[in-house]
Amino acid sequence: MLVLTRIMYVLGGLLFLGSVVAHLGVRVWLRPRDPDLDDVYHEFEDEHPEYARYCRWLKVTTATATLGILMTFVAIAL
């Protein structure tokens, strides 16, 4: 049981830290830079390919960070 707890603690921490770094990278490098995005896609922002990719990666990195926090919490609670 102690080995499983330590493995979850280490993997959860690494997953959280990796997800935070990836989230910051997504915010810097995948952010849509098209100034006409609001004019052209005012009703269908999710249809724009750059914006859809940006939102998808934000959701993925947020979900993996949440999973890392959850794994760390479960390891501490055991």
GROMACS .gro file of C-alpha atoms in nm:
model
   78
    1MET     CA    1   0.000   0.000   0.000
    2LEU     CA    2   0.287   0.235   0.078
    3VAL     CA    3   0.444   0.174  -0.262
    4LEU     CA    4   0.116   0.252  -0.441
    5THR     CA    5   0.076   0.571  -0.238
    6ARG     CA    6   0.425   0.690  -0.328
    7ILE     CA    7   0.379   0.607  -0.696
    8MET     CA    8   0.049   0.798  -0.708
    9TYR     CA    9   0.205   1.091  -0.524
   10VAL     CA   10   0.500   1.114  -0.763
   11LEU     CA   11   0.297   1.055  -1.081
   12GLY     CA   12   0.027   1.299  -0.972
   13GLY     CA   13   0.282   1.568  -0.898
   14LEU     CA   14   0.465   1.517  -1.227
   15LEU     CA   15   0.137   1.513  -1.419
   16PHE     CA   16   0.027   1.835  -1.252
   17LEU     CA   17   0.356   2.014  -1.315
   18GLY     CA   18   0.373   1.896  -1.675
   19SER     CA   19   0.016   2.006  -1.736
   20VAL     CA   20   0.079   2.351  -1.593
   21VAL     CA   21   0.384   2.397  -1.817
   22ALA     CA   22   0.186   2.272  -2.119
   23HIS     CA   23  -0.104   2.503  -2.030
   24LEU     CA   24   0.127   2.803  -2.022
   25GLY     CA   25   0.274   2.693  -2.355
   26VAL     CA   26  -0.072   2.666  -2.508
   27ARG     CA   27  -0.159   3.014  -2.382
   28VAL     CA   28   0.158   3.158  -2.538
   29TRP     CA   29   0.202   2.967  -2.865
   30LEU     CA   30  -0.146   2.850  -2.969
   31ARG     CA   31  -0.333   3.171  -2.892
   32PRO     CA   32  -0.514   3.292  -3.208
   33ARG     CA   33  -0.339   3.599  -3.345
   34ASP     CA   34  -0.595   3.692  -3.610
   35PRO     CA   35  -0.723   4.044  -3.531
   36ASP     CA   36  -1.030   3.990  -3.751
   37LEU     CA   37  -1.147   3.690  -3.551
   38ASP     CA   38  -1.419   3.889  -3.374
   39ASP     CA   39  -1.540   4.052  -3.697
   40VAL     CA   40  -1.562   3.737  -3.906
   41TYR     CA   41  -1.664   3.479  -3.649
   42HIS     CA   42  -1.881   3.686  -3.417
   43GLU     CA   43  -2.145   3.414  -3.378
   44PHE     CA   44  -1.946   3.100  -3.452
   45GLU     CA   45  -1.618   3.143  -3.265
   46ASP     CA   46  -1.585   2.769  -3.210
   47GLU     CA   47  -1.593   2.715  -3.585
   48HIS     CA   48  -1.267   2.901  -3.641
   49PRO     CA   49  -0.993   2.633  -3.671
   50GLU     CA   50  -0.728   2.819  -3.470
   51TYR     CA   51  -0.969   2.910  -3.194
   52ALA     CA   52  -1.112   2.555  -3.179
   53ARG     CA   53  -0.762   2.404  -3.149
   54TYR     CA   54  -0.672   2.659  -2.880
   55CYS     CA   55  -0.987   2.578  -2.677
   56ARG     CA   56  -0.938   2.203  -2.715
   57TRP     CA   57  -0.580   2.216  -2.585
   58LEU     CA   58  -0.683   2.444  -2.297
   59LYS     CA   59  -0.945   2.189  -2.194
   60VAL     CA   60  -0.700   1.897  -2.224
   61THR     CA   61  -0.431   2.066  -2.016
   62THR     CA   62  -0.682   2.177  -1.754
   63ALA     CA   63  -0.825   1.825  -1.730
   64THR     CA   64  -0.482   1.665  -1.692
   65ALA     CA   65  -0.384   1.918  -1.426
   66THR     CA   66  -0.704   1.833  -1.241
   67LEU     CA   67  -0.625   1.462  -1.269
   68GLY     CA   68  -0.276   1.526  -1.129
   69ILE     CA   69  -0.419   1.716  -0.833
   70LEU     CA   70  -0.673   1.439  -0.774
   71MET     CA   71  -0.404   1.170  -0.780
   72THR     CA   72  -0.193   1.368  -0.536
   73PHE     CA   73  -0.492   1.422  -0.304
   74VAL     CA   74  -0.583   1.053  -0.308
   75ALA     CA   75  -0.222   0.960  -0.232
   76ILE     CA   76  -0.217   1.199   0.064
   77ALA     CA   77  -0.557   1.081   0.191
   78LEU     CA   78  -0.452   0.715   0.188
   0.00000   0.00000   0.00000
